[in-house]
Amino acid sequence: SISAFKIKMTDDEAILLWPKINTFVKTLGRKPNLDSLDPLEKRLAEAIVYLKELKLRSQTNNEE
């Protein structure tokens, strides 16, 4: 979750990237890698981290 703080992304961008993430996983059979040299793969991986952090924050807020 620490890496999520370094990611510059909006909620809208992360949501728009979600279909591309699904296509990536279905095509290659693996999740995008944060350490990839491919900028698109890296961005997709960042979106996953961002969305996980967003979900975690949402769940935490709902428990309060």
Short mmCIF file of N, CA, C and O in Angstrom, two decimals:
data_model
loop_
_atom_site.label_atom_id
_atom_site.label_comp_id
_atom_site.label_asym_id
_atom_site.label_seq_id
_atom_site.Cartn_x
_atom_site.Cartn_y
_atom_site.Cartn_z
N SER A 1 0.82 -1.20 0.00
CA SER A 1 0.00 0.00 0.00
C SER A 1 0.86 1.26 0.00
O SER A 1 0.39 2.31 -0.39
N ILE A 2 2.10 1.15 0.41
CA ILE A 2 2.99 2.31 0.42
C ILE A 2 3.20 2.82 -1.01
O ILE A 2 3.20 4.02 -1.24
N SER A 3 3.34 1.91 -1.97
CA SER A 3 3.57 2.34 -3.34
C SER A 3 2.37 3.08 -3.91
O SER A 3 2.50 3.86 -4.83
N ALA A 4 1.17 2.87 -3.35
CA ALA A 4 -0.03 3.55 -3.84
C ALA A 4 0.08 5.06 -3.63
O ALA A 4 -0.48 5.83 -4.40
N PHE A 5 0.80 5.47 -2.60
CA PHE A 5 0.92 6.90 -2.34
C PHE A 5 1.79 7.60 -3.38
O PHE A 5 1.67 8.79 -3.59
N LYS A 6 2.65 6.87 -4.05
CA LYS A 6 3.53 7.45 -5.05
C LYS A 6 2.87 7.53 -6.42
O LYS A 6 3.36 8.19 -7.30
N ILE A 7 1.77 6.82 -6.59
CA ILE A 7 1.12 6.74 -7.89
C ILE A 7 0.24 7.97 -8.11
O ILE A 7 -0.63 8.27 -7.31
N LYS A 8 0.49 8.64 -9.22
CA LYS A 8 -0.32 9.78 -9.60
C LYS A 8 -1.38 9.29 -10.57
O LYS A 8 -1.08 8.97 -11.73
N MET A 9 -2.61 9.19 -10.08
CA MET A 9 -3.69 8.66 -10.90
C MET A 9 -5.01 9.18 -10.34
O MET A 9 -5.13 9.39 -9.14
N THR A 10 -5.96 9.34 -11.21
CA THR A 10 -7.29 9.73 -10.77
C THR A 10 -8.18 8.49 -10.71
O THR A 10 -7.86 7.46 -11.33
N ASP A 11 -9.28 8.61 -9.99
CA ASP A 11 -10.24 7.50 -9.94
C ASP A 11 -10.72 7.17 -11.34
O ASP A 11 -10.85 6.01 -11.72
N ASP A 12 -11.01 8.21 -12.12
CA ASP A 12 -11.52 8.01 -13.49
C ASP A 12 -10.53 7.25 -14.36
O ASP A 12 -10.91 6.35 -15.11
N GLU A 13 -9.24 7.60 -14.28
CA GLU A 13 -8.24 6.90 -15.08
C GLU A 13 -8.16 5.43 -14.68
O GLU A 13 -8.12 4.54 -15.54
N ALA A 14 -8.16 5.16 -13.39
CA ALA A 14 -8.08 3.78 -12.92
C ALA A 14 -9.28 2.97 -13.40
O ALA A 14 -9.12 1.83 -13.85
N ILE A 15 -10.45 3.57 -13.36
CA ILE A 15 -11.66 2.88 -13.82
C ILE A 15 -11.60 2.64 -15.32
O ILE A 15 -11.98 1.56 -15.81
N LEU A 16 -11.08 3.60 -16.07
CA LEU A 16 -10.95 3.43 -17.51
C LEU A 16 -9.93 2.35 -17.88
O LEU A 16 -10.06 1.69 -18.91
N LEU A 17 -8.93 2.17 -17.05
CA LEU A 17 -7.90 1.17 -17.31
C LEU A 17 -8.36 -0.25 -16.95
O LEU A 17 -7.75 -1.23 -17.40
N TRP A 18 -9.41 -0.39 -16.16
CA TRP A 18 -9.84 -1.70 -15.70
C TRP A 18 -10.11 -2.69 -16.85
O TRP A 18 -9.63 -3.83 -16.78
N PRO A 19 -10.84 -2.30 -17.91
CA PRO A 19 -11.03 -3.25 -19.02
C PRO A 19 -9.71 -3.67 -19.68
O PRO A 19 -9.56 -4.83 -20.09
N LYS A 20 -8.76 -2.76 -19.76
CA LYS A 20 -7.45 -3.09 -20.34
C LYS A 20 -6.70 -4.07 -19.45
O LYS A 20 -5.97 -4.94 -19.94
N ILE A 21 -6.87 -3.92 -18.13
CA ILE A 21 -6.23 -4.85 -17.19
C ILE A 21 -6.80 -6.25 -17.41
O ILE A 21 -6.07 -7.24 -17.48
N ASN A 22 -8.13 -6.33 -17.51
CA ASN A 22 -8.77 -7.64 -17.74
C ASN A 22 -8.30 -8.28 -19.04
O ASN A 22 -8.03 -9.48 -19.09
N THR A 23 -8.20 -7.49 -20.10
CA THR A 23 -7.73 -7.99 -21.38
C THR A 23 -6.29 -8.48 -21.27
O THR A 23 -5.93 -9.53 -21.79
N PHE A 24 -5.45 -7.71 -20.58
CA PHE A 24 -4.05 -8.08 -20.38
C PHE A 24 -3.96 -9.44 -19.68
O PHE A 24 -3.22 -10.32 -20.12
N VAL A 25 -4.72 -9.61 -18.60
CA VAL A 25 -4.68 -10.85 -17.83
C VAL A 25 -5.18 -12.03 -18.68
O VAL A 25 -4.58 -13.10 -18.67
N LYS A 26 -6.26 -11.82 -19.42
CA LYS A 26 -6.80 -12.90 -20.26
C LYS A 26 -5.84 -13.28 -21.38
O LYS A 26 -5.68 -14.44 -21.71
N THR A 27 -5.18 -12.29 -21.96
CA THR A 27 -4.28 -12.53 -23.08
C THR A 27 -2.97 -13.18 -22.64
O THR A 27 -2.51 -14.14 -23.25
N LEU A 28 -2.37 -12.65 -21.58
CA LEU A 28 -1.05 -13.11 -21.16
C LEU A 28 -1.07 -14.10 -20.00
O LEU A 28 -0.05 -14.69 -19.66
N GLY A 29 -2.22 -14.23 -19.35
CA GLY A 29 -2.34 -15.18 -18.26
C GLY A 29 -1.63 -14.78 -16.99
O GLY A 29 -1.31 -15.61 -16.15
N ARG A 30 -1.36 -13.51 -16.84
CA ARG A 30 -0.71 -13.00 -15.63
C ARG A 30 -1.11 -11.56 -15.41
O ARG A 30 -1.62 -10.89 -16.32
N LYS A 31 -0.89 -11.08 -14.19
CA LYS A 31 -1.17 -9.68 -13.89
C LYS A 31 -0.04 -8.80 -14.41
O LYS A 31 1.10 -9.25 -14.51
N PRO A 32 -0.33 -7.54 -14.70
CA PRO A 32 0.73 -6.60 -15.09
C PRO A 32 1.75 -6.45 -13.97
O PRO A 32 1.41 -6.52 -12.79
N ASN A 33 2.99 -6.21 -14.36
CA ASN A 33 4.10 -6.11 -13.42
C ASN A 33 4.51 -4.66 -13.21
O ASN A 33 4.75 -3.94 -14.17
N LEU A 34 4.61 -4.25 -11.95
CA LEU A 34 5.04 -2.88 -11.63
C LEU A 34 6.46 -2.59 -12.11
O LEU A 34 6.81 -1.44 -12.35
N ASP A 35 7.28 -3.62 -12.23
CA ASP A 35 8.68 -3.44 -12.62
C ASP A 35 8.92 -3.61 -14.12
O ASP A 35 10.07 -3.64 -14.56
N SER A 36 7.84 -3.71 -14.89
CA SER A 36 7.97 -3.92 -16.33
C SER A 36 8.64 -2.73 -17.01
O SER A 36 8.50 -1.58 -16.58
N LEU A 37 9.35 -3.02 -18.09
CA LEU A 37 9.94 -1.95 -18.91
C LEU A 37 8.90 -1.36 -19.87
O LEU A 37 9.10 -0.26 -20.38
N ASP A 38 7.81 -2.07 -20.08
CA ASP A 38 6.73 -1.59 -20.94
C ASP A 38 5.89 -0.58 -20.16
O ASP A 38 5.30 -0.91 -19.13
N PRO A 39 5.84 0.67 -20.62
CA PRO A 39 5.13 1.71 -19.86
C PRO A 39 3.63 1.42 -19.69
O PRO A 39 3.08 1.74 -18.64
N LEU A 40 3.00 0.79 -20.67
CA LEU A 40 1.58 0.48 -20.53
C LEU A 40 1.36 -0.59 -19.47
O LEU A 40 0.47 -0.46 -18.62
N GLU A 41 2.18 -1.64 -19.49
CA GLU A 41 2.06 -2.68 -18.49
C GLU A 41 2.27 -2.11 -17.09
O GLU A 41 1.54 -2.43 -16.15
N LYS A 42 3.27 -1.26 -16.96
CA LYS A 42 3.55 -0.65 -15.66
C LYS A 42 2.36 0.20 -15.20
O LYS A 42 1.98 0.16 -14.03
N ARG A 43 1.76 0.95 -16.12
CA ARG A 43 0.61 1.79 -15.77
C ARG A 43 -0.59 0.94 -15.35
O ARG A 43 -1.31 1.29 -14.41
N LEU A 44 -0.78 -0.18 -16.03
CA LEU A 44 -1.86 -1.08 -15.66
C LEU A 44 -1.62 -1.65 -14.25
O LEU A 44 -2.56 -1.74 -13.46
N ALA A 45 -0.39 -1.99 -13.96
CA ALA A 45 -0.05 -2.49 -12.63
C ALA A 45 -0.28 -1.41 -11.57
O ALA A 45 -0.77 -1.69 -10.48
N GLU A 46 0.07 -0.19 -11.90
CA GLU A 46 -0.17 0.92 -10.98
C GLU A 46 -1.67 1.11 -10.73
O GLU A 46 -2.09 1.40 -9.60
N ALA A 47 -2.46 0.94 -11.77
CA ALA A 47 -3.91 1.06 -11.63
C ALA A 47 -4.45 0.00 -10.68
O ALA A 47 -5.34 0.28 -9.87
N ILE A 48 -3.91 -1.21 -10.75
CA ILE A 48 -4.33 -2.27 -9.83
C ILE A 48 -4.03 -1.88 -8.39
O ILE A 48 -4.88 -2.00 -7.51
N VAL A 49 -2.83 -1.40 -8.15
CA VAL A 49 -2.44 -0.97 -6.80
C VAL A 49 -3.35 0.16 -6.34
O VAL A 49 -3.85 0.16 -5.20
N TYR A 50 -3.60 1.12 -7.22
CA TYR A 50 -4.44 2.26 -6.89
C TYR A 50 -5.86 1.80 -6.54
O TYR A 50 -6.44 2.24 -5.53
N LEU A 51 -6.42 0.90 -7.35
CA LEU A 51 -7.78 0.43 -7.11
C LEU A 51 -7.87 -0.39 -5.82
O LEU A 51 -8.87 -0.28 -5.09
N LYS A 52 -6.86 -1.17 -5.51
CA LYS A 52 -6.85 -1.93 -4.26
C LYS A 52 -6.83 -0.98 -3.06
O LYS A 52 -7.52 -1.19 -2.08
N GLU A 53 -6.02 0.06 -3.16
CA GLU A 53 -5.93 1.05 -2.08
C GLU A 53 -7.26 1.79 -1.94
O GLU A 53 -7.73 2.04 -0.83
N LEU A 54 -7.89 2.13 -3.06
CA LEU A 54 -9.18 2.81 -3.05
C LEU A 54 -10.24 1.93 -2.39
O LEU A 54 -11.02 2.40 -1.55
N LYS A 55 -10.24 0.65 -2.72
CA LYS A 55 -11.19 -0.29 -2.13
C LYS A 55 -10.96 -0.42 -0.63
O LYS A 55 -11.91 -0.43 0.15
N LEU A 56 -9.70 -0.51 -0.23
CA LEU A 56 -9.36 -0.62 1.18
C LEU A 56 -9.83 0.60 1.96
O LEU A 56 -10.42 0.49 3.03
N ARG A 57 -9.58 1.79 1.41
CA ARG A 57 -10.04 3.02 2.05
C ARG A 57 -11.55 3.07 2.15
O ARG A 57 -12.10 3.51 3.16
N SER A 58 -12.22 2.62 1.11
CA SER A 58 -13.68 2.62 1.09
C SER A 58 -14.23 1.69 2.18
O SER A 58 -15.17 2.05 2.89
N GLN A 59 -13.65 0.52 2.31
CA GLN A 59 -14.08 -0.42 3.33
C GLN A 59 -13.81 0.12 4.73
O GLN A 59 -14.63 -0.04 5.63
N THR A 60 -12.68 0.78 4.91
CA THR A 60 -12.34 1.36 6.20
C THR A 60 -13.32 2.46 6.57
O THR A 60 -13.77 2.55 7.71
N ASN A 61 -13.70 3.29 5.60
CA ASN A 61 -14.64 4.37 5.84
C ASN A 61 -16.03 3.84 6.17
O ASN A 61 -16.76 4.43 6.96
N ASN A 62 -16.41 2.73 5.56
CA ASN A 62 -17.73 2.15 5.82
C ASN A 62 -17.82 1.52 7.19
O ASN A 62 -18.91 1.38 7.74
N GLU A 63 -16.70 1.12 7.76
CA GLU A 63 -16.69 0.50 9.08
C GLU A 63 -16.78 1.53 10.20
O GLU A 63 -17.12 1.19 11.31
N GLU A 64 -16.48 2.76 9.91
CA GLU A 64 -16.47 3.81 10.94
C GLU A 64 -17.85 4.32 11.25
O GLU A 64 -18.79 4.24 10.64
#
